[in-house]
Tab-separated table of C-alpha atoms in Angstrom:
chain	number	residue	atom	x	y	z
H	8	UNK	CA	66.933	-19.958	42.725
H	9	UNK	CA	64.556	-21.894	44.168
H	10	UNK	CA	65.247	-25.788	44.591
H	11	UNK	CA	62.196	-26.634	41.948
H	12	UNK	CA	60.117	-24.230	39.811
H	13	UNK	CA	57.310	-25.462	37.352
H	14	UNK	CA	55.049	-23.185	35.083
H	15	UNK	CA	53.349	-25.483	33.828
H	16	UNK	CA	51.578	-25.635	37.642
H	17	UNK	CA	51.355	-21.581	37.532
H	18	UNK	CA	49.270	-21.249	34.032
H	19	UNK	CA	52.018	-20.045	31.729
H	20	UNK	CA	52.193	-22.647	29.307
H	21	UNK	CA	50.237	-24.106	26.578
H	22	UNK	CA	49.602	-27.259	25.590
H	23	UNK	CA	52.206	-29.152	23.819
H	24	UNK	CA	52.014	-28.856	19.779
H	25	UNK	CA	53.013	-30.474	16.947
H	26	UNK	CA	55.533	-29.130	14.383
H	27	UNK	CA	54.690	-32.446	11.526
H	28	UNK	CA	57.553	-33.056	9.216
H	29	UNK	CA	58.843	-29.721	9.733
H	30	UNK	CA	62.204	-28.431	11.238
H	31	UNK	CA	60.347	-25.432	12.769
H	32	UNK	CA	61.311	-26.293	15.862
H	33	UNK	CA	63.167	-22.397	16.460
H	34	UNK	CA	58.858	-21.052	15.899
H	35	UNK	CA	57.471	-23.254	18.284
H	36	UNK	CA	60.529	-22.323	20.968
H	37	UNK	CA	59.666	-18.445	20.328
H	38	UNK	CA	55.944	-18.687	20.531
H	39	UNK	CA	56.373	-20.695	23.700
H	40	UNK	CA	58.413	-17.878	25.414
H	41	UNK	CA	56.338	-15.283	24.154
H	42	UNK	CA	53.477	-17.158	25.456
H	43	UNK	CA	54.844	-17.173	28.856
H	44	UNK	CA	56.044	-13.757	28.500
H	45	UNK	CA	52.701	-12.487	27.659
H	46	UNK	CA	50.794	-14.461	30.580
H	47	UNK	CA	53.567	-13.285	33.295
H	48	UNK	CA	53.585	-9.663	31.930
H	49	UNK	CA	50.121	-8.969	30.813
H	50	UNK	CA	48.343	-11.848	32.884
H	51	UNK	CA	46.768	-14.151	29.685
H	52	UNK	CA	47.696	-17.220	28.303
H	53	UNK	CA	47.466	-17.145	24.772
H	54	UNK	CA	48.484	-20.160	22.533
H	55	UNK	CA	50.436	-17.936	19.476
H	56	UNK	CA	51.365	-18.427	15.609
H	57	UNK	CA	54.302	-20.488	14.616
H	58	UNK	CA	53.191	-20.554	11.062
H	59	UNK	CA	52.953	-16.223	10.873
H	60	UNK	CA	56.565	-16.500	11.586
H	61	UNK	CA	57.169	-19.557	9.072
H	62	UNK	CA	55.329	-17.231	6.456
H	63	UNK	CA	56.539	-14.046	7.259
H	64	UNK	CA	60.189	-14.132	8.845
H	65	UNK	CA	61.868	-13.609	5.726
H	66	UNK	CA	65.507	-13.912	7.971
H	67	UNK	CA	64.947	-17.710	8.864
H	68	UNK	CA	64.267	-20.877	6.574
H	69	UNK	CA	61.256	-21.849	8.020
H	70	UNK	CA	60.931	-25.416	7.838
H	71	UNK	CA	64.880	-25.544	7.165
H	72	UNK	CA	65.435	-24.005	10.174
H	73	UNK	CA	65.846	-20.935	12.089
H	74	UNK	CA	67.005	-18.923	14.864
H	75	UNK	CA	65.301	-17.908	17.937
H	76	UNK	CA	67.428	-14.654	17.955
H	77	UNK	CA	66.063	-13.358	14.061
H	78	UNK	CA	62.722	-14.184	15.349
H	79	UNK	CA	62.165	-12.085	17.582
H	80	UNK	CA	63.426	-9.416	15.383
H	81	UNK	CA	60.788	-10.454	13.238
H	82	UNK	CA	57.686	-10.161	15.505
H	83	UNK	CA	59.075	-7.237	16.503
H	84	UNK	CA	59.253	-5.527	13.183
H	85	UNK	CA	55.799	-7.384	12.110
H	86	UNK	CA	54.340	-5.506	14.909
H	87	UNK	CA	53.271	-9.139	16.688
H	88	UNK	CA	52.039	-12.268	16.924
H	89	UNK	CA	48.559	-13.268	15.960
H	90	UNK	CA	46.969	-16.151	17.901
H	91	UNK	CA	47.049	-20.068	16.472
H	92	UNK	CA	43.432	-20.014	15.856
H	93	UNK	CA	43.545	-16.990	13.561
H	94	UNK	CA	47.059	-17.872	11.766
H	95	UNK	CA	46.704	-21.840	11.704
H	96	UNK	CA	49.574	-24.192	11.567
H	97	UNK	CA	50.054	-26.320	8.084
H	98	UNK	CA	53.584	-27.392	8.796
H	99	UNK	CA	54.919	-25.683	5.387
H	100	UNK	CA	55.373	-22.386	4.654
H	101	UNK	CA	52.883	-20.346	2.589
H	102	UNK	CA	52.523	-16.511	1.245
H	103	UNK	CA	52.518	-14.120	4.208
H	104	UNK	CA	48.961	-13.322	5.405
H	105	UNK	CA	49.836	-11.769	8.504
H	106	UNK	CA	47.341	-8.646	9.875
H	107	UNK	CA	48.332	-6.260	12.087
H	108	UNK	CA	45.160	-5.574	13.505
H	109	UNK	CA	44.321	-9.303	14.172
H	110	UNK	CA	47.721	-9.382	16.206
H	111	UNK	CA	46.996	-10.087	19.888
H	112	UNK	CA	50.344	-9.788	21.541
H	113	UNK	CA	53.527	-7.970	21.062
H	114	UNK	CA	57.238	-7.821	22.317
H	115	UNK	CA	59.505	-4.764	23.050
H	116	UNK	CA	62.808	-6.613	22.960
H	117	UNK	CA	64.625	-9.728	23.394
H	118	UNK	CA	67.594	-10.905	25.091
H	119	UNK	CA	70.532	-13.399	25.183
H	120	UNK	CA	70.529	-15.099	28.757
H	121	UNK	CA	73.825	-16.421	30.888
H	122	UNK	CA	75.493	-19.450	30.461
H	123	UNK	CA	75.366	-20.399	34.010
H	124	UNK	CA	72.571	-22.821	34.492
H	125	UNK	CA	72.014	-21.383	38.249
H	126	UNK	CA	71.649	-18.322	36.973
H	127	UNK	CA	69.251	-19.744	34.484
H	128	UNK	CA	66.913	-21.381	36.909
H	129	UNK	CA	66.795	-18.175	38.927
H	130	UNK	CA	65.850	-16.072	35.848
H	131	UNK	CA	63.156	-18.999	34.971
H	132	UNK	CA	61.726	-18.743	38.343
H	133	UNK	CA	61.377	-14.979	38.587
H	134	UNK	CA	61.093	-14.222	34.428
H	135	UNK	CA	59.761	-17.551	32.977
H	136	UNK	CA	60.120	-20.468	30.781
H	137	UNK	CA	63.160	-19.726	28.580
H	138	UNK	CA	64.065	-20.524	24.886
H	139	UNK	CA	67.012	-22.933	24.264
H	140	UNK	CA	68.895	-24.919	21.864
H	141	UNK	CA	70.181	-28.225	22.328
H	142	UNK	CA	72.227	-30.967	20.282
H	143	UNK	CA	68.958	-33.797	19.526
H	144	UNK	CA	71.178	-36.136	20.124
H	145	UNK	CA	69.344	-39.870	21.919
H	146	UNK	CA	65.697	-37.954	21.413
H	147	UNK	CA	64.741	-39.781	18.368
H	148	UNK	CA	64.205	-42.712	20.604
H	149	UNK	CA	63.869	-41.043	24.121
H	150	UNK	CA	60.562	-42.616	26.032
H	151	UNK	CA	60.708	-41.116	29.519
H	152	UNK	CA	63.352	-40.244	32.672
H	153	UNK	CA	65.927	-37.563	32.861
H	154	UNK	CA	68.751	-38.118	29.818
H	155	UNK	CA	72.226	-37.717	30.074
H	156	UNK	CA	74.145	-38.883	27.546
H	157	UNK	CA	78.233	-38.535	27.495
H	158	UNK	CA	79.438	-35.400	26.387
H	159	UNK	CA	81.075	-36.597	23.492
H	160	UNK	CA	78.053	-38.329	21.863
H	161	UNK	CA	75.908	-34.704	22.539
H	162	UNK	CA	78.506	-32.723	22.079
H	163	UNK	CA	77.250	-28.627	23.010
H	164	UNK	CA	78.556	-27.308	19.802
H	165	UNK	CA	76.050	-29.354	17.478
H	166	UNK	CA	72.846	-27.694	18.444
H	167	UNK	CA	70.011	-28.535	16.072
H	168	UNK	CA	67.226	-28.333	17.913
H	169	UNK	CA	65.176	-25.378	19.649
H	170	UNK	CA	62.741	-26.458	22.619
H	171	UNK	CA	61.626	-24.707	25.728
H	172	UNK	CA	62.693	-24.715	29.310
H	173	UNK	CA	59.314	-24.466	31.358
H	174	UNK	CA	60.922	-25.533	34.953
H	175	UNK	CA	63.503	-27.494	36.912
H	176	UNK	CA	63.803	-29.881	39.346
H	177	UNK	CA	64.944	-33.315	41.007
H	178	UNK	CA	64.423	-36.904	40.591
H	179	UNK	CA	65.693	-38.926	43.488
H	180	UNK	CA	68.792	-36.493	43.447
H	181	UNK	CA	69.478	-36.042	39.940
H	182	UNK	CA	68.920	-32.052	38.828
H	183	UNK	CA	66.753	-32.239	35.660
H	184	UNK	CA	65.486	-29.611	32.904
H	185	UNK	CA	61.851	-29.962	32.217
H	186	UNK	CA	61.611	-29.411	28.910
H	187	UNK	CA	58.728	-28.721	25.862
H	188	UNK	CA	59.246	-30.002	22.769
H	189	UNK	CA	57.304	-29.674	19.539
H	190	UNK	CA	56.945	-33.148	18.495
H	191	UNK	CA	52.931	-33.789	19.742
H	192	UNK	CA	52.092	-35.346	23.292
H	193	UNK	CA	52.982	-38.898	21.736
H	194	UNK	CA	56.345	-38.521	21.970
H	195	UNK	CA	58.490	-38.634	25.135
H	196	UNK	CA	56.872	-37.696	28.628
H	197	UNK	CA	53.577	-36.173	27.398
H	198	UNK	CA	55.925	-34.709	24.830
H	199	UNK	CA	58.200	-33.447	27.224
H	200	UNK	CA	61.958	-34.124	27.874
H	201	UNK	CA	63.983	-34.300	31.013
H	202	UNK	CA	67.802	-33.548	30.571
H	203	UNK	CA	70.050	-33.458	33.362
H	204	UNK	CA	70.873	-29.879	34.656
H	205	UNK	CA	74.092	-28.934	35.557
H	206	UNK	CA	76.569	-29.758	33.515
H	207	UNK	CA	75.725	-27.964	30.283
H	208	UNK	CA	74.707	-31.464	28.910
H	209	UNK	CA	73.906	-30.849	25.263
H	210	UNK	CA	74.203	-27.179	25.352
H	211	UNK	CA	71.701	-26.650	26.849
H	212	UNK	CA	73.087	-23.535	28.049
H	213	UNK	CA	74.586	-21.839	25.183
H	214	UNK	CA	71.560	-20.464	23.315
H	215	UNK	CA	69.315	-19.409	26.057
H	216	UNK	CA	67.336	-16.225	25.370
H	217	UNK	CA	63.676	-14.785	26.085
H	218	UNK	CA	61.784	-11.771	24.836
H	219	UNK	CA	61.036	-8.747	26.823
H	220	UNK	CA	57.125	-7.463	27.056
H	221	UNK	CA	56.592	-4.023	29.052
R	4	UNK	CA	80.204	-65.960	-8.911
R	5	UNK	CA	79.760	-68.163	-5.974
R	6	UNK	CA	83.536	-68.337	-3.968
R	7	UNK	CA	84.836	-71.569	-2.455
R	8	UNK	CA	82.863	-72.348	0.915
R	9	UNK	CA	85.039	-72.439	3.975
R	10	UNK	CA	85.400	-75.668	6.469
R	11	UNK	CA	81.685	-75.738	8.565
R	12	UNK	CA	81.000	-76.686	12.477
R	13	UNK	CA	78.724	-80.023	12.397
R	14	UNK	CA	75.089	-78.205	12.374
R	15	UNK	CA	75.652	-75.346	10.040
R	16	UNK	CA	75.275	-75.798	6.154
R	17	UNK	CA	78.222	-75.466	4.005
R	18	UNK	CA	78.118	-72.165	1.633
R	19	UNK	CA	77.287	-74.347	-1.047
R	20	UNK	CA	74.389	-73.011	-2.706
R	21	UNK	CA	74.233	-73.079	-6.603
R	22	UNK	CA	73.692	-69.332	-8.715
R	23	UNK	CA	70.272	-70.239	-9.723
R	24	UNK	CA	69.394	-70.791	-5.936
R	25	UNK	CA	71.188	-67.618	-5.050
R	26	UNK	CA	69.880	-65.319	-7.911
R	27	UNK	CA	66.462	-64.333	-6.298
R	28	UNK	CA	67.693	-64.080	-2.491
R	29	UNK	CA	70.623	-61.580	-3.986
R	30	UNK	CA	68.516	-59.557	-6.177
R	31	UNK	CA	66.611	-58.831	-3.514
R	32	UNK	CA	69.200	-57.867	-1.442
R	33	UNK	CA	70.621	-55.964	-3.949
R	34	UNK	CA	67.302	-54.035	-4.381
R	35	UNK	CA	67.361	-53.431	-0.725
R	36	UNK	CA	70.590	-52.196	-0.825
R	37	UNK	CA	69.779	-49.573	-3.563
R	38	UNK	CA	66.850	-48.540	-2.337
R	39	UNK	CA	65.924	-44.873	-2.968
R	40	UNK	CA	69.240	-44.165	-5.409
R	41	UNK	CA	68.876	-42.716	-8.350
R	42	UNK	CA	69.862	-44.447	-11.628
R	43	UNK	CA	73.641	-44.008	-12.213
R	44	UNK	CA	74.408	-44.218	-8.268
R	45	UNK	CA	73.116	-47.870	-7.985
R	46	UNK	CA	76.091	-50.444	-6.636
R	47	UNK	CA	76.405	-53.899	-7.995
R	48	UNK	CA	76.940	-57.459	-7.222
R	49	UNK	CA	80.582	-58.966	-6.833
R	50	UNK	CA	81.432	-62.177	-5.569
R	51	UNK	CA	78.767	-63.852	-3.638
R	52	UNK	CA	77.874	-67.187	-1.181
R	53	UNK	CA	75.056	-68.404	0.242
R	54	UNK	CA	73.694	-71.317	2.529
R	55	UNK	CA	69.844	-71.841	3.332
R	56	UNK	CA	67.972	-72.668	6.762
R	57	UNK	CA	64.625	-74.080	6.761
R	58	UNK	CA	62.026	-71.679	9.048
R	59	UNK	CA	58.430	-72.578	9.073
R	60	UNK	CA	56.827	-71.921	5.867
R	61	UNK	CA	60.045	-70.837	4.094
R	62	UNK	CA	64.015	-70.287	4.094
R	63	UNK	CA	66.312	-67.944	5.551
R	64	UNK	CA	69.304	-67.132	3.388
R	65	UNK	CA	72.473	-66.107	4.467
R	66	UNK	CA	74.673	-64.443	1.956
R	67	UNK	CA	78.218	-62.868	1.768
R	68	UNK	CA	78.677	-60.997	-1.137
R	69	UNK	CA	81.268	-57.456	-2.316
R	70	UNK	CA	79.384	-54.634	-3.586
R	71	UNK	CA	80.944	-52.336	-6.057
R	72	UNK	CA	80.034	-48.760	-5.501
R	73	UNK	CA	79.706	-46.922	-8.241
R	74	UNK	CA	82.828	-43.791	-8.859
R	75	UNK	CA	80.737	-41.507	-7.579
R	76	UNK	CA	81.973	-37.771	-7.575
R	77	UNK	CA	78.747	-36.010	-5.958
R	78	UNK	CA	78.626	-36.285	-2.246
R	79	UNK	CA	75.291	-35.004	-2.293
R	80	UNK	CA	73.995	-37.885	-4.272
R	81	UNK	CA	76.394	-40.698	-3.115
R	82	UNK	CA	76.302	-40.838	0.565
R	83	UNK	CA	80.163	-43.171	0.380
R	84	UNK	CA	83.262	-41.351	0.224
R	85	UNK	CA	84.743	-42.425	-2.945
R	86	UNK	CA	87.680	-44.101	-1.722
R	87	UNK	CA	85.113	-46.445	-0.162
R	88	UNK	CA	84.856	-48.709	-3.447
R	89	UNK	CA	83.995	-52.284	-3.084
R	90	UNK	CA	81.859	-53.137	0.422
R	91	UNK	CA	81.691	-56.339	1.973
R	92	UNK	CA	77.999	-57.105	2.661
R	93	UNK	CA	76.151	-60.021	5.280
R	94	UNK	CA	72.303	-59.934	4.754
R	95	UNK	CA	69.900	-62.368	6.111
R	96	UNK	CA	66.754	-62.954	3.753
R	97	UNK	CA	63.606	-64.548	4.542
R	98	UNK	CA	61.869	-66.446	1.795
R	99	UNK	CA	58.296	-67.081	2.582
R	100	UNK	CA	56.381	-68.394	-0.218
R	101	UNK	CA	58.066	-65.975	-2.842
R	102	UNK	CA	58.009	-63.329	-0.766
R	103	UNK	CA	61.113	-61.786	0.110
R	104	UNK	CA	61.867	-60.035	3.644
R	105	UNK	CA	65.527	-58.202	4.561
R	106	UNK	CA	66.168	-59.153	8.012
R	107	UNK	CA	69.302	-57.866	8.562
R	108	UNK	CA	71.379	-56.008	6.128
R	109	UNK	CA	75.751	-55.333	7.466
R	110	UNK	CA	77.641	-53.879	5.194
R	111	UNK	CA	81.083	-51.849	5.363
R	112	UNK	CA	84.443	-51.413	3.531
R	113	UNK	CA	86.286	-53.914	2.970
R	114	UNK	CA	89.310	-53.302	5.047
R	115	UNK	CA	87.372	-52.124	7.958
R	116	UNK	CA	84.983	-54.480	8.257
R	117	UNK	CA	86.525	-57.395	9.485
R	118	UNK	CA	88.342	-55.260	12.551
R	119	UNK	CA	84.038	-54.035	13.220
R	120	UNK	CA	83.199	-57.566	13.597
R	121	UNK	CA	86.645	-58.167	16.579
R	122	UNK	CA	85.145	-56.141	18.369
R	123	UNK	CA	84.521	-58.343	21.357
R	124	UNK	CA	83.075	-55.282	23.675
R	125	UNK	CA	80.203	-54.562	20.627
R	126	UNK	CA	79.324	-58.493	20.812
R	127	UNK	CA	79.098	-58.863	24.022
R	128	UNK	CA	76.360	-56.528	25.106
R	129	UNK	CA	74.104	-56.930	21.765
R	130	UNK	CA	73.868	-60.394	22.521
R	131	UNK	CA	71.165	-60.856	19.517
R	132	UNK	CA	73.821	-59.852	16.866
R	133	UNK	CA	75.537	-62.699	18.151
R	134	UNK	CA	73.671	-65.255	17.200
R	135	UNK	CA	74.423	-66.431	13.470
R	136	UNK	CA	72.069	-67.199	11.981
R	137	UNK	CA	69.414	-65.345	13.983
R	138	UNK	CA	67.099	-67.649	16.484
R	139	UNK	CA	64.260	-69.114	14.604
R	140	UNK	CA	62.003	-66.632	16.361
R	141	UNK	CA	64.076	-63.798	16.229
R	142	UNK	CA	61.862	-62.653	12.374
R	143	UNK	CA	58.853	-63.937	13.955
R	144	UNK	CA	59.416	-61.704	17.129
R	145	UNK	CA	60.747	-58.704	15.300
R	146	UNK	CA	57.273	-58.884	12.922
R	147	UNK	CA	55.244	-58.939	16.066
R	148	UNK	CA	56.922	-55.772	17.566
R	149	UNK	CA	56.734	-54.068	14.138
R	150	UNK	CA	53.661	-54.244	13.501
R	151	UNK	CA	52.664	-53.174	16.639
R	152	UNK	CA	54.333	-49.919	16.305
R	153	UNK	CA	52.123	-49.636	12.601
R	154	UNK	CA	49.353	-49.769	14.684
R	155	UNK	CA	50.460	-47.616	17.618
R	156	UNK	CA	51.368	-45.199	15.504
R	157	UNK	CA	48.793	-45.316	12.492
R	158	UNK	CA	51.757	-46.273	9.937
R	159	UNK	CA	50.466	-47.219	6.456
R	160	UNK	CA	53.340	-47.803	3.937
R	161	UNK	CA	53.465	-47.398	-0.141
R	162	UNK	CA	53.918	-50.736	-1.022
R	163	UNK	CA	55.788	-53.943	0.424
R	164	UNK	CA	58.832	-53.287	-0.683
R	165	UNK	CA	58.363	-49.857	1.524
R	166	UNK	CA	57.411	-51.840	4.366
R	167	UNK	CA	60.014	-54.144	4.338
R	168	UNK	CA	62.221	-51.587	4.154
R	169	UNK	CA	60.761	-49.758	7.489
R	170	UNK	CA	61.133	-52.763	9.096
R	171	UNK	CA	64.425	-53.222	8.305
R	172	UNK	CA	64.936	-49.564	9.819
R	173	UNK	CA	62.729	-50.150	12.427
R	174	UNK	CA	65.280	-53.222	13.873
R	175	UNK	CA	68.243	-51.362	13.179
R	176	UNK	CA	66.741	-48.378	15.149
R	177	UNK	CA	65.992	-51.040	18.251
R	178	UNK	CA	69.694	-51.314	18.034
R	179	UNK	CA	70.761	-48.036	18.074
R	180	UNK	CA	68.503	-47.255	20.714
R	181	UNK	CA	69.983	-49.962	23.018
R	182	UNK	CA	73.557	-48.484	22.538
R	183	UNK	CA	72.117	-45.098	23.321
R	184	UNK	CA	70.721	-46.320	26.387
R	185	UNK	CA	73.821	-48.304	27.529
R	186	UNK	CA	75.632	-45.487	27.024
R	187	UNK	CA	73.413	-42.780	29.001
R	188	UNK	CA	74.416	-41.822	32.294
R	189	UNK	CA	71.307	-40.398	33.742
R	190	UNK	CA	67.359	-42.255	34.235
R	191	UNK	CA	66.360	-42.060	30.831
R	192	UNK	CA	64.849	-44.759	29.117
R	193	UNK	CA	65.563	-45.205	25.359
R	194	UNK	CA	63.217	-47.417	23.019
R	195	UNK	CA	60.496	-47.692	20.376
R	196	UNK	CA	59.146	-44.051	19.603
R	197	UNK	CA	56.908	-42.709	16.923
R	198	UNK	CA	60.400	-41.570	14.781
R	199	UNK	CA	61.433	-45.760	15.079
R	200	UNK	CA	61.317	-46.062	11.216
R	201	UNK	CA	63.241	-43.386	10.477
R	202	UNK	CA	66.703	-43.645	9.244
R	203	UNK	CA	68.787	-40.965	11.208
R	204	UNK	CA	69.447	-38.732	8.270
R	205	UNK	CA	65.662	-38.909	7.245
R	206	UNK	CA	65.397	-37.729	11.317
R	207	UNK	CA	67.531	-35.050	11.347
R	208	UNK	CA	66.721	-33.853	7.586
R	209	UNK	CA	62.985	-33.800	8.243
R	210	UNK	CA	62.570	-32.804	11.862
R	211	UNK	CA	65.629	-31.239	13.265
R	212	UNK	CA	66.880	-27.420	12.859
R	213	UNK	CA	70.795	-26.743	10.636
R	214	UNK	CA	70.602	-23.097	11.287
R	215	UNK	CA	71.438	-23.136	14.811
R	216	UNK	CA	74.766	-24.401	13.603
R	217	UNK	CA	75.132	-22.455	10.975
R	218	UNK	CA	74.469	-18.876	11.514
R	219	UNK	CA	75.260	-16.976	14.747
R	220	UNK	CA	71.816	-14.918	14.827
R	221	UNK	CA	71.554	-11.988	15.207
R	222	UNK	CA	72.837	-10.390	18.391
R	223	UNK	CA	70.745	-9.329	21.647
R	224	UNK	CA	71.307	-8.110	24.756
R	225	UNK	CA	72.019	-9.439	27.562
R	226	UNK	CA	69.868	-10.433	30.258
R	227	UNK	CA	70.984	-8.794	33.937
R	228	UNK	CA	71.233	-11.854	36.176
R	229	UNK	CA	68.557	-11.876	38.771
R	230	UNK	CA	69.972	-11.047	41.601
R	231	UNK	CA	71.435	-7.322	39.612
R	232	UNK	CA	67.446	-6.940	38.741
């Protein structure tokens, strides 16, 4: 891999969103790989519905959670995703009103990536950003700089919250994730997070997947 | 019922105070303490003592009291185990003018508690906690810093009781944060964020995601590592 990658500098990210008082933090993780799947494989950058899949994944909870894995299933069968300006996001869930034709982008698969986090920055580099899961644990007051918190206290097997790797790096020689996160551009670094990489700190390695677009 | 006050160093008051005097400072607490539980759930007052500081425009009360928990057989409703019974409470209340304010609010079963407060490692690097009672500035300071968070982040609160509340949050949450960030090992920096009113199970209820616990998903592929592609 190489020894930094950033899409955020190449065009394949959005701008960071805003789930409210919502845990639909699995949509937002979804649509941001899709989106980055979409630009990379199809060459736009569309910003894409979290609340079609709140409405119309009937396999996750929507704002009491879901999983990145179901939702892809879900686009899939929909036949898509429609685009945030035509499916809006209200931060609840609401009757299905998804439309086919209005869809703008689709997916042909999805897949579950390795656990090895150098294998994961070279798949970000050459694929792009990647959906993850991660235990929240320190982010309810995180400000800025790269976190690392003691295993114990962010312990890998209590993930509870989906975000989006979108490139890696260093900081005066610690290895960091960049990361996007749902909560609005108020919160953390321009409502992004920087966790150290390397050490599967917060399991951040144990729920990586992406979709596939032919 | 007031309890016997203990021997006192020179310049701090003797637990002395009289019911009456107590009544008002201890309902509030009590309120405090119950706020948000449904009817039924609510603890009550055991034995209780008090002393009184003078700050600016009003007093500072500092009061010991038990708490009975109710039997509660719900854990869904009563967040206390049941074996948990009586609690041994320390609140500080500020009296300005008949207004009430919950400064601090330390509570924990009665056997455990005392060992929590030994802990000499826990006092020495939250050197605020240490103080007792708090600096005369410390509420005055605290206010400042809360309110500027309102306005940072646009709060607006139901009523003052709501507010009070938040800002009782709002300082433990300062305190949390500073063990989080004493005990991180990387560059991050840990402080006052738009979730700082939050208690943590109001945070994790409202914004964080169960399911990834709970359910393995459903099962995909996997990826061939880059260097097979």
């Amino acid at each position: 891999a190489p020894p930094e990658w950033d899409w955020r500098k190449k065009g394949a990210v959005t701008e960071v969103k805003d789930q409210g008082m919502c845990g639909s933090c699995w949509a937002f993780s979804v649509t941001g790989n899709v989106e980055g799947q979409w630009f990379l494989n199809r060459g736009t950058l569309l910003s894409l519905s979290e609340q079609e899949l709140l409405d119309c994944d009937k396999m996750d909870k929507a704002c009491f959670g879901g999983l990145p894995s179901n939702a892809y299933t879900a686009i899939k069968d929909l036949g898509g995703l429609e685009t945030e300006d035509d499916y809006s996001y209200q931060g609840h869930v609401q009757a299905c009103s998804f439309s086919a034709q209005r869809a703008k982008v689709y997916i042909n698969d999805s897949l579950e990536l390795s656990k090895n986090e150098n294998k994961m920055a070279a798949w970000l580099a050459q694929k792009g950003p990647i959906s993850v899961a991660i235990n929240a644990f320190g982010m309810q007051f995180y400000r800025h700089g790269i976190a690392h918190p003691l295993r114990p206290l962010c312990s890998p097997w209590l993930i509870d919250h989906a975000v989006l790797l979108v490139g890696y790096g260093n900081r005066s020689n610690t290895p960091y994730w960049a990361i996007k996160n749902s909560w609005g551009s108020n919160w953390g670094e321009e409502g992004y997070y920087y966790l150290y990489r390397g050490s599967g700190a917060c399991g951040v390695n144990t729920m990586a997947s992406s979709a596939v677009v032919n | 019922v007031p309890v016997p006050a203990e021997p006192w160093t020179d310049d701090e008051q003797a637990w002395d105070l009289s019911s009456s005097e107590l009544l008002a400072p201890a309902r509030f607490a009590l309120d405090m303490y119950n706020y948000g539980r449904a009817a039924g759930t609510r603890a009550v007052l055991g034995a209780i003592r008090g002393r009184v500081r003078r700050v600016g425009r009003g007093s500072l009360f500092s009061l010991e009291a038990t708490v009975e928990e109710p039997l509660c057989n719900d854990p869904l409703v009563c967040p206390l185990p049941m074996s948990n019974k009586t609690m041994l409470c320390s609140f500080q209340v500020l009296d300005e003018l008949g207004k009430h304010m919950l400064l601090r609010r330390d509570c924990g079963p009665v056997n455990t508690k005392v060992t929590e407060y030994g802990n000499e490692t826990f006092s020495s690097f939250l050197p605020l906690l240490n103080k007792d009672p708090l600096p005369q500035d410390f509420s005055a300071e605290m206010a400042t810093v809360f309110k500027h968070f309102m306005t940072t982040y646009n709060r607006t609160y139901k009523s003052r009781e709501e507010a009070q509340w938040r800002f009782t949050v709002f300082t433990r949450n300062l305190i949390r944060a500073q063990k989080i960030q004493a005990l991180d090992q990387g560059t991050a920096e840990y402080g006052i964020t738009k979730f700082s009113d939050l208690t943590e199970e109001e945070f994790y209820t409202i914004y964080l995601n169960p399911v990834l616990q709970k359910e393995p998903g459903r099962k995909m592929s996997l990826a061939k590592s880059i260097n097979d592609l």
